[in-house]
PDB file of C-alpha atoms in Angstrom:
ATOM      1  CA  MET A 244       0.252  -0.001  -0.236  1.00 68.00           C
ATOM      2  CA  PRO A 245       1.340   3.453  -0.662  1.00 79.00           C
ATOM      3  CA  VAL A 246       2.697   5.495   2.269  1.00 86.00           C
ATOM      4  CA  SER A 247       2.938   9.654   2.033  1.00 92.00           C
ATOM      5  CA  VAL A 248       5.430  10.990   4.452  1.00 93.00           C
ATOM      6  CA  VAL A 249       6.264  14.636   5.410  1.00 95.00           C
ATOM      7  CA  ARG A 250       9.465  15.198   6.540  1.00 94.00           C
ATOM      8  CA  PHE A 251      10.710  17.588   8.625  1.00 96.00           C
ATOM      9  CA  ASN A 252      14.609  18.314   9.820  1.00 94.00           C
ATOM     10  CA  LEU A 253      14.466  22.222  10.621  1.00 95.00           C
ATOM     11  CA  VAL A 254      17.121  22.895   9.157  1.00 94.00           C
ATOM     12  CA  GLU A 255      18.188  26.510   8.899  1.00 94.00           C
ATOM     13  CA  PRO A 256      21.422  27.938   8.450  1.00 92.00           C
ATOM     14  CA  GLY A 257      22.110  31.155  10.352  1.00 92.00           C
ATOM     15  CA  ALA A 258      19.192  31.291  12.128  1.00 95.00           C
ATOM     16  CA  THR A 259      18.297  33.013  15.104  1.00 97.00           C
ATOM     17  CA  PRO A 260      16.204  32.054  18.080  1.00 97.00           C
ATOM     18  CA  ALA A 261      13.390  34.099  16.976  1.00 98.00           C
ATOM     19  CA  SER A 262      13.532  32.486  13.020  1.00 97.00           C
ATOM     20  CA  LEU A 263      14.465  29.014  14.480  1.00 97.00           C
ATOM     21  CA  SER A 264      11.244  29.007  16.837  1.00 98.00           C
ATOM     22  CA  ALA A 265       9.099  30.347  13.951  1.00 98.00           C
ATOM     23  CA  ARG A 266      10.261  27.481  11.913  1.00 97.00           C
ATOM     24  CA  TYR A 267       9.381  24.477  14.768  1.00 98.00           C
ATOM     25  CA  ARG A 268       5.803  26.336  15.093  1.00 98.00           C
ATOM     26  CA  ALA A 269       5.276  26.571  11.538  1.00 98.00           C
ATOM     27  CA  ALA A 270       6.132  22.966  11.055  1.00 98.00           C
ATOM     28  CA  LEU A 271       3.507  22.065  13.674  1.00 98.00           C
ATOM     29  CA  GLU A 272       1.005  23.747  11.459  1.00 98.00           C
ATOM     30  CA  MET A 273       1.921  21.869   8.411  1.00 98.00           C
ATOM     31  CA  ALA A 274       1.925  18.463  10.431  1.00 98.00           C
ATOM     32  CA  ALA A 275      -1.715  19.413  11.261  1.00 98.00           C
ATOM     33  CA  TYR A 276      -2.547  20.220   7.803  1.00 98.00           C
ATOM     34  CA  ALA A 277      -0.761  16.790   6.531  1.00 97.00           C
ATOM     35  CA  ASP A 278      -3.149  15.039   9.231  1.00 98.00           C
ATOM     36  CA  GLU A 279      -6.239  16.897   8.282  1.00 98.00           C
ATOM     37  CA  HIS A 280      -5.423  15.763   4.368  1.00 97.00           C
ATOM     38  CA  GLY A 281      -4.450  12.352   5.059  1.00 96.00           C
ATOM     39  CA  ILE A 282      -0.889  11.857   4.904  1.00 96.00           C
ATOM     40  CA  THR A 283       0.773   8.618   6.529  1.00 95.00           C
ATOM     41  CA  THR A 284       3.776   9.643   8.389  1.00 95.00           C
ATOM     42  CA  VAL A 285       5.584  12.687   9.588  1.00 97.00           C
ATOM     43  CA  GLN A 286       9.193  11.899   9.507  1.00 95.00           C
ATOM     44  CA  THR A 287      11.803  13.665  11.584  1.00 95.00           C
ATOM     45  CA  GLU A 288      15.499  12.927  12.766  1.00 91.00           C
ATOM     46  CA  GLU A 289      18.359  13.073  15.011  1.00 92.00           C
ATOM     47  CA  HIS A 290      21.790  15.211  14.107  1.00 90.00           C
ATOM     48  CA  HIS A 291      24.003  16.849  16.313  1.00 88.00           C
ATOM     49  CA  GLY A 292      26.746  19.568  16.103  1.00 85.00           C
ATOM     50  CA  VAL A 293      25.286  20.504  12.936  1.00 88.00           C
ATOM     51  CA  ALA A 294      26.049  24.030  12.127  1.00 90.00           C
ATOM     52  CA  ASN A 295      23.033  24.713  10.172  1.00 93.00           C
ATOM     53  CA  ASN A 296      20.307  23.656  13.188  1.00 94.00           C
ATOM     54  CA  TRP A 297      19.529  20.302  12.209  1.00 94.00           C
ATOM     55  CA  LEU A 298      16.895  19.249  14.625  1.00 95.00           C
ATOM     56  CA  PRO A 299      18.928  17.364  17.239  1.00 94.00           C
ATOM     57  CA  SER A 300      15.787  16.433  19.519  1.00 95.00           C
ATOM     58  CA  PRO A 301      13.503  14.027  17.704  1.00 95.00           C
ATOM     59  CA  PHE A 302      11.635  12.706  20.385  1.00 96.00           C
ATOM     60  CA  ALA A 303      10.408  16.496  21.797  1.00 97.00           C
ATOM     61  CA  PHE A 304       9.417  17.665  18.351  1.00 98.00           C
ATOM     62  CA  ALA A 305       7.843  14.086  17.797  1.00 97.00           C
ATOM     63  CA  GLY A 306       5.633  15.072  21.508  1.00 97.00           C
ATOM     64  CA  ALA A 307       4.900  18.385  19.737  1.00 98.00           C
ATOM     65  CA  VAL A 308       3.258  16.613  16.778  1.00 98.00           C
ATOM     66  CA  PHE A 309       1.099  13.876  18.424  1.00 98.00           C
ATOM     67  CA  GLY A 310      -0.109  17.072  20.449  1.00 97.00           C
ATOM     68  CA  ALA A 311      -1.036  18.730  17.309  1.00 97.00           C
ATOM     69  CA  THR A 312      -2.633  15.998  15.427  1.00 98.00           C
ATOM     70  CA  ARG A 313      -4.925  13.277  15.856  1.00 97.00           C
ATOM     71  CA  GLN A 314      -4.246   9.948  12.883  1.00 97.00           C
ATOM     72  CA  ILE A 315      -1.015  10.610  11.256  1.00 97.00           C
ATOM     73  CA  ALA A 316       2.044   8.731  12.707  1.00 96.00           C
ATOM     74  CA  VAL A 317       5.399  10.081  13.718  1.00 96.00           C
ATOM     75  CA  THR A 318       8.655   8.375  12.324  1.00 93.00           C
ATOM     76  CA  VAL A 319      11.596   9.403  14.208  1.00 93.00           C
ATOM     77  CA  SER A 320      14.583   8.156  11.686  1.00 87.00           C
ATOM     78  CA  ALA A 321      16.759   7.665  13.215  1.00 83.00           C
ATOM     79  CA  VAL A 322      17.688   7.531  16.657  1.00 86.00           C
ATOM     80  CA  ILE A 323      21.407   7.532  17.317  1.00 84.00           C
ATOM     81  CA  GLY A 324      21.858   4.645  19.453  1.00 77.00           C
ATOM     82  CA  PRO A 325      25.250   5.413  20.990  1.00 76.00           C
ATOM     83  CA  LEU A 326      23.640   8.512  22.685  1.00 84.00           C
ATOM     84  CA  HIS A 327      20.897   6.963  24.636  1.00 84.00           C
ATOM     85  CA  ASP A 328      20.602   4.743  27.847  1.00 85.00           C
ATOM     86  CA  PRO A 329      18.626   1.916  26.961  1.00 81.00           C
ATOM     87  CA  LEU A 330      16.559   2.702  30.301  1.00 84.00           C
ATOM     88  CA  ARG A 331      15.328   6.107  29.355  1.00 88.00           C
ATOM     89  CA  LEU A 332      14.910   5.144  25.887  1.00 88.00           C
ATOM     90  CA  ALA A 333      12.466   2.693  26.536  1.00 85.00           C
ATOM     91  CA  GLU A 334      10.713   5.112  28.771  1.00 88.00           C
ATOM     92  CA  ASP A 335      10.479   7.726  26.080  1.00 91.00           C
ATOM     93  CA  ILE A 336       9.323   5.407  23.412  1.00 89.00           C
ATOM     94  CA  ALA A 337       6.628   4.008  26.008  1.00 89.00           C
ATOM     95  CA  VAL A 338       5.196   7.244  26.801  1.00 92.00           C
ATOM     96  CA  LEU A 339       5.382   8.831  23.423  1.00 94.00           C
ATOM     97  CA  ASP A 340       3.552   5.876  22.156  1.00 92.00           C
ATOM     98  CA  LEU A 341       0.639   6.414  24.757  1.00 93.00           C
ATOM     99  CA  LEU A 342       0.448   9.799  24.397  1.00 94.00           C
ATOM    100  CA  SER A 343      -0.068   9.244  20.697  1.00 96.00           C
ATOM    101  CA  GLY A 344      -2.191   6.085  20.876  1.00 94.00           C
ATOM    102  CA  GLY A 345       0.060   4.130  19.280  1.00 93.00           C
ATOM    103  CA  ARG A 346       1.425   6.376  16.467  1.00 95.00           C
ATOM    104  CA  LEU A 347       5.064   6.411  16.915  1.00 93.00           C
ATOM    105  CA  VAL A 348       7.767   4.534  14.481  1.00 89.00           C
ATOM    106  CA  THR A 349      11.466   4.702  15.796  1.00 88.00           C
ATOM    107  CA  VAL A 350      14.426   3.631  13.295  1.00 84.00           C
ATOM    108  CA  ALA A 351      17.439   2.903  15.196  1.00 79.00           C
ATOM    109  CA  GLY A 352      20.687   3.924  14.077  1.00 74.00           C
ATOM    110  CA  ASP A 353      24.109   3.180  14.295  1.00 61.00           C
ATOM    111  CA  ARG A 354      26.082   6.154  13.138  1.00 57.00           C
ATOM    112  CA  LEU A 355      28.710   7.022  15.833  1.00 51.00           C
ATOM    113  CA  PRO A 356      27.932  10.608  17.198  1.00 50.00           C
ATOM    114  CA  ALA A 357      29.230  14.070  15.760  1.00 52.00           C
ATOM    115  CA  ARG A 358      32.721  15.127  16.761  1.00 51.00           C
ATOM    116  CA  GLY A 359      32.748  16.546  20.324  1.00 50.00           C
ATOM    117  CA  VAL A 360      29.559  14.634  21.459  1.00 51.00           C
ATOM    118  CA  ARG A 361      30.179  11.947  23.812  1.00 53.00           C
ATOM    119  CA  PRO A 362      28.733   8.580  23.580  1.00 50.00           C
ATOM    120  CA  VAL A 363      26.640   7.322  26.944  1.00 50.00           C
ATOM    121  CA  ARG A 364      29.185   4.900  27.970  1.00 47.00           C
ATOM    122  CA  ARG A 365      32.915   5.060  27.471  1.00 36.00           C
ATOM    123  CA  GLY A 366      34.301   1.599  25.657  1.00 32.00           C
ATOM    124  CA  LEU A 367      30.861   1.736  23.475  1.00 34.00           C
ATOM    125  CA  GLU A 368      28.907  -0.842  23.364  1.00 41.00           C
ATOM    126  CA  ALA A 369      27.356  -1.812  20.021  1.00 39.00           C
ATOM    127  CA  PRO A 370      25.334   0.869  18.909  1.00 39.00           C
ATOM    128  CA  GLY A 371      22.267  -0.533  17.870  1.00 42.00           C
ATOM    129  CA  GLN A 372      22.014  -1.940  21.382  1.00 46.00           C
ATOM    130  CA  ALA A 373      20.606   0.804  23.139  1.00 48.00           C
ATOM    131  CA  PRO A 374      17.690   0.931  20.896  1.00 49.00           C
ATOM    132  CA  GLY A 375      17.103  -2.672  20.528  1.00 48.00           C
ATOM    133  CA  ARG A 376      17.139  -3.516  24.178  1.00 52.00           C
ATOM    134  CA  ALA A 377      15.053  -0.375  24.514  1.00 53.00           C
ATOM    135  CA  ALA A 378      12.457  -1.766  22.364  1.00 50.00           C
ATOM    136  CA  GLY A 379      12.107  -4.935  24.139  1.00 50.00           C
ATOM    137  CA  ASP A 380      12.235  -3.429  27.396  1.00 49.00           C
ATOM    138  CA  ALA A 381       9.413  -0.920  26.078  1.00 49.00           C
ATOM    139  CA  GLY A 382       7.213  -3.965  24.897  1.00 49.00           C
ATOM    140  CA  GLU A 383       7.388  -6.425  27.921  1.00 52.00           C
ATOM    141  CA  GLY A 384       7.232  -3.734  30.597  1.00 54.00           C
ATOM    142  CA  VAL A 385      10.396  -5.380  32.255  1.00 54.00           C
ATOM    143  CA  VAL A 386      12.329  -4.099  35.443  1.00 51.00           C
ATOM    144  CA  ARG A 387      15.818  -2.864  34.718  1.00 53.00           C
ATOM    145  CA  ARG A 388      17.565  -1.489  37.114  1.00 56.00           C
ATOM    146  CA  GLY A 389      14.888  -1.461  39.497  1.00 65.00           C
ATOM    147  CA  VAL A 390      12.657   0.431  37.377  1.00 68.00           C
ATOM    148  CA  ARG A 391       9.602  -0.917  35.405  1.00 79.00           C
ATOM    149  CA  VAL A 392       9.188   0.423  32.100  1.00 79.00           C
ATOM    150  CA  PRO A 393       5.438   1.370  30.865  1.00 84.00           C
ATOM    151  CA  ARG A 394       4.108  -0.574  28.514  1.00 84.00           C
ATOM    152  CA  PRO A 395       3.070   1.151  25.475  1.00 83.00           C
ATOM    153  CA  TYR A 396      -0.158   2.167  23.655  1.00 85.00           C
ATOM    154  CA  ARG A 397      -0.019  -1.074  21.284  1.00 77.00           C
ATOM    155  CA  THR A 398       0.218  -4.889  21.925  1.00 63.00           C
ATOM    156  CA  GLY A 399       3.620  -5.951  22.019  1.00 55.00           C
ATOM    157  CA  HIS A 400       5.867  -2.624  21.275  1.00 48.00           C
ATOM    158  CA  PRO A 401       6.766  -0.313  18.341  1.00 51.00           C
ATOM    159  CA  ALA A 402       9.465  -2.367  17.404  1.00 55.00           C
ATOM    160  CA  PRO A 403      11.960   0.033  15.672  1.00 58.00           C
ATOM    161  CA  LEU A 404      13.512  -0.777  12.541  1.00 58.00           C
ATOM    162  CA  LEU A 405      17.335  -0.854  12.767  1.00 58.00           C
ATOM    163  CA  ARG A 406      19.216   1.298  10.310  1.00 58.00           C
ATOM    164  CA  SER A 407      22.765   1.133   9.160  1.00 52.00           C
ATOM    165  CA  ALA A 408      25.175   3.233   6.785  1.00 50.00           C
ATOM    166  CA  PRO A 409      27.878   1.543   5.632  1.00 46.00           C
ATOM    167  CA  PRO A 410      28.240  -2.317   5.649  1.00 47.00           C
ATOM    168  CA  ALA A 411      30.805  -2.055   8.635  1.00 46.00           C
ATOM    169  CA  ALA A 412      28.648  -0.145  10.740  1.00 46.00           C
ATOM    170  CA  GLY A 413      25.793  -2.301  10.261  1.00 51.00           C
ATOM    171  CA  ARG A 414      27.096  -5.274  11.292  1.00 53.00           C
ATOM    172  CA  TRP A 415      27.249  -4.053  14.705  1.00 52.00           C
ATOM    173  CA  PHE A 416      23.464  -4.226  14.579  1.00 60.00           C
ATOM    174  CA  LEU A 417      23.735  -8.134  13.903  1.00 62.00           C
ATOM    175  CA  GLU A 418      26.812  -9.617  15.434  1.00 59.00           C
ATOM    176  CA  GLY A 419      28.312  -9.734  18.602  1.00 58.00           C
ATOM    177  CA  ARG A 420      27.224 -12.021  21.783  1.00 59.00           C
ATOM    178  CA  ARG A 421      23.593 -10.646  21.833  1.00 59.00           C
ATOM    179  CA  PRO A 422      22.928  -8.987  18.555  1.00 64.00           C
ATOM    180  CA  PRO A 423      19.433  -6.976  18.960  1.00 66.00           C
ATOM    181  CA  GLY A 424      18.172  -7.092  15.548  1.00 74.00           C
ATOM    182  CA  PRO A 425      18.022 -11.071  15.197  1.00 79.00           C
ATOM    183  CA  ARG A 426      17.477 -12.315  18.684  1.00 79.00           C
ATOM    184  CA  LEU A 427      14.380  -9.587  18.772  1.00 78.00           C
ATOM    185  CA  GLY A 428      13.503 -10.266  14.916  1.00 82.00           C
ATOM    186  CA  LEU A 429      13.499  -6.269  14.421  1.00 80.00           C
ATOM    187  CA  PRO A 430      13.082  -5.200  11.043  1.00 83.00           C
ATOM    188  CA  PHE A 431      16.138  -3.954   9.125  1.00 83.00           C
ATOM    189  CA  PHE A 432      16.396  -0.744   7.160  1.00 80.00           C
ATOM    190  CA  PRO A 433      20.048  -0.329   5.926  1.00 78.00           C
ATOM    191  CA  SER A 434      20.560   3.555   4.689  1.00 73.00           C
ATOM    192  CA  ALA A 435      21.589   2.069   0.935  1.00 76.00           C
ATOM    193  CA  HIS A 436      21.140  -0.588  -1.158  1.00 84.00           C
ATOM    194  CA  LEU A 437      23.392  -3.415   0.253  1.00 82.00           C
ATOM    195  CA  PRO A 438      22.195  -6.944  -0.635  1.00 89.00           C
ATOM    196  CA  ASP A 439      25.153  -9.055   1.003  1.00 86.00           C
ATOM    197  CA  LEU A 440      24.097  -7.389   4.529  1.00 83.00           C
ATOM    198  CA  GLU A 441      20.212  -8.337   3.922  1.00 87.00           C
ATOM    199  CA  ALA A 442      21.326 -11.793   3.440  1.00 89.00           C
ATOM    200  CA  TYR A 443      23.587 -11.723   6.420  1.00 85.00           C
ATOM    201  CA  TYR A 444      20.446 -10.252   8.319  1.00 86.00           C
ATOM    202  CA  LYS A 445      18.480 -13.056   7.012  1.00 90.00           C
ATOM    203  CA  ASP A 446      20.808 -15.935   8.086  1.00 89.00           C
ATOM    204  CA  ARG A 447      21.354 -14.663  11.445  1.00 87.00           C
ATOM    205  CA  LEU A 448      17.371 -14.668  11.545  1.00 90.00           C
ATOM    206  CA  VAL A 449      17.167 -18.244  11.151  1.00 92.00           C
ATOM    207  CA  GLU A 450      20.202 -18.878  13.520  1.00 88.00           C
ATOM    208  CA  TYR A 451      17.868 -17.170  16.227  1.00 88.00           C
ATOM    209  CA  GLY A 452      14.713 -18.773  15.079  1.00 92.00           C
ATOM    210  CA  THR A 453      13.119 -15.363  14.871  1.00 90.00           C
ATOM    211  CA  GLU A 454      11.188 -13.548  12.013  1.00 88.00           C
ATOM    212  CA  GLY A 455      12.097 -10.259  10.510  1.00 86.00           C
ATOM    213  CA  TRP A 456      11.908  -8.035   7.075  1.00 85.00           C
ATOM    214  CA  THR A 457      13.945  -5.712   5.432  1.00 86.00           C
ATOM    215  CA  MET A 458      13.040  -2.250   3.775  1.00 83.00           C
ATOM    216  CA  MET A 459      15.947  -1.689   1.679  1.00 82.00           C
ATOM    217  CA  PRO A 460      16.293   1.363  -1.244  1.00 81.00           C
ATOM    218  CA  GLY A 461      17.067   0.366  -4.576  1.00 85.00           C
ATOM    219  CA  PRO A 462      20.242   0.315  -6.299  1.00 87.00           C
ATOM    220  CA  GLN A 463      19.422   4.167  -7.305  1.00 81.00           C
ATOM    221  CA  THR A 464      17.387   6.382  -5.241  1.00 70.00           C
ATOM    222  CA  PRO A 465      16.083   9.377  -7.738  1.00 74.00           C
ATOM    223  CA  LEU A 466      14.500  12.580  -6.403  1.00 75.00           C
ATOM    224  CA  LEU A 467      11.539  14.081  -8.617  1.00 81.00           C
ATOM    225  CA  HIS A 468      10.408  17.079  -7.459  1.00 83.00           C
ATOM    226  CA  ILE A 469       6.708  17.973  -9.564  1.00 88.00           C
ATOM    227  CA  ALA A 470       6.058  21.736 -10.250  1.00 91.00           C
ATOM    228  CA  GLU A 471       3.926  23.621 -12.318  1.00 94.00           C
ATOM    229  CA  HIS A 472       6.911  25.904 -13.322  1.00 96.00           C
ATOM    230  CA  PRO A 473      10.062  24.100 -12.954  1.00 93.00           C
ATOM    231  CA  ASP A 474      12.694  26.996 -13.514  1.00 95.00           C
ATOM    232  CA  ARG A 475      10.665  29.161 -10.886  1.00 96.00           C
ATOM    233  CA  ALA A 476      10.598  26.137  -8.407  1.00 94.00           C
ATOM    234  CA  TRP A 477      14.518  25.337  -9.009  1.00 93.00           C
ATOM    235  CA  ALA A 478      15.104  29.417  -8.563  1.00 96.00           C
ATOM    236  CA  GLU A 479      13.168  29.207  -5.212  1.00 94.00           C
ATOM    237  CA  TYR A 480      14.192  25.679  -4.046  1.00 91.00           C
ATOM    238  CA  GLY A 481      17.209  24.693  -5.594  1.00 92.00           C
ATOM    239  CA  ALA A 482      19.825  26.061  -3.126  1.00 92.00           C
ATOM    240  CA  HIS A 483      17.938  24.104  -0.441  1.00 90.00           C
ATOM    241  CA  PHE A 484      17.939  21.022  -2.557  1.00 88.00           C
ATOM    242  CA  LEU A 485      21.792  21.293  -2.788  1.00 90.00           C
ATOM    243  CA  HIS A 486      22.318  22.119   0.649  1.00 91.00           C
ATOM    244  CA  GLU A 487      21.062  19.065   1.995  1.00 87.00           C
ATOM    245  CA  ALA A 488      22.291  16.729  -0.784  1.00 84.00           C
ATOM    246  CA  ARG A 489      26.042  18.019   0.029  1.00 87.00           C
ATOM    247  CA  THR A 490      25.302  18.063   3.938  1.00 87.00           C
ATOM    248  CA  TYR A 491      24.677  14.233   3.506  1.00 79.00           C
ATOM    249  CA  ALA A 492      27.337  13.639   1.220  1.00 78.00           C
ATOM    250  CA  SER A 493      29.857  15.207   3.611  1.00 81.00           C
ATOM    251  CA  TRP A 494      28.635  12.708   6.041  1.00 75.00           C
ATOM    252  CA  GLN A 495      28.918   9.804   3.975  1.00 64.00           C
ATOM    253  CA  SER A 496      32.292  10.525   2.704  1.00 47.00           C
ATOM    254  CA  GLY A 497      33.747  11.758   6.067  1.00 44.00           C
ATOM    255  CA  ARG A 498      34.925  15.073   3.939  1.00 44.00           C
ATOM    256  CA  SER A 499      33.389  18.308   3.660  1.00 41.00           C
ATOM    257  CA  ALA A 500      31.152  18.234   0.504  1.00 39.00           C
ATOM    258  CA  ARG A 501      32.123  20.099  -2.350  1.00 38.00           C
ATOM    259  CA  ARG A 502      31.024  23.457  -3.579  1.00 36.00           C
TER     260      ARG A 502
END
């Protein structure tokens, strides 16, 4: 079935507190409009240390969207595992799912934090462990460190998809003594076309006797922007398209994007 998405990263290079506040509030108005017109989900993200003000706190934004809407889901894509304590993350997932009546979707990312941003633990555990374990905790209402995690709204738990970037990073989700993906049967969402990693994930599912599925991009991911007046649209929006493309390219390559 077709899925429609409205995505917010709240990027604004050179923003002032007033202009960024206005952008956030405008995003909530747009989310309400999308909700009224049958859009499937709002997608938001977590990035840290970015000079262009990319949203660093997706759960706070998701809570605001839930308060402004009634039907639309919110997909947090992706939660950066190394930055989150598993207990606190499980509680946040459960509370947001309860507040929204079961409309939260979480994608657990494996990217390491930005330079200068410390992970939760020194000697970092596998990045997927925090969101993977959090999903299990939220679903079962387990006691961890003497604290019982609330049960979410939905039966079971709002199982996150596990998202990976390069193949070496993705294996953190799949390997180790207790890999969260195969052990919990969590869906796998690679950020690129990585058929070898998908095959490895499926082999580990068999090993653990669990069931999961993969949502993987094709070999090419084109962007199609439809406009009545293409030249006018490019003049107005082209710089924004290029800014995001170059920003993401710099993260993928580890180098600054070319001008």
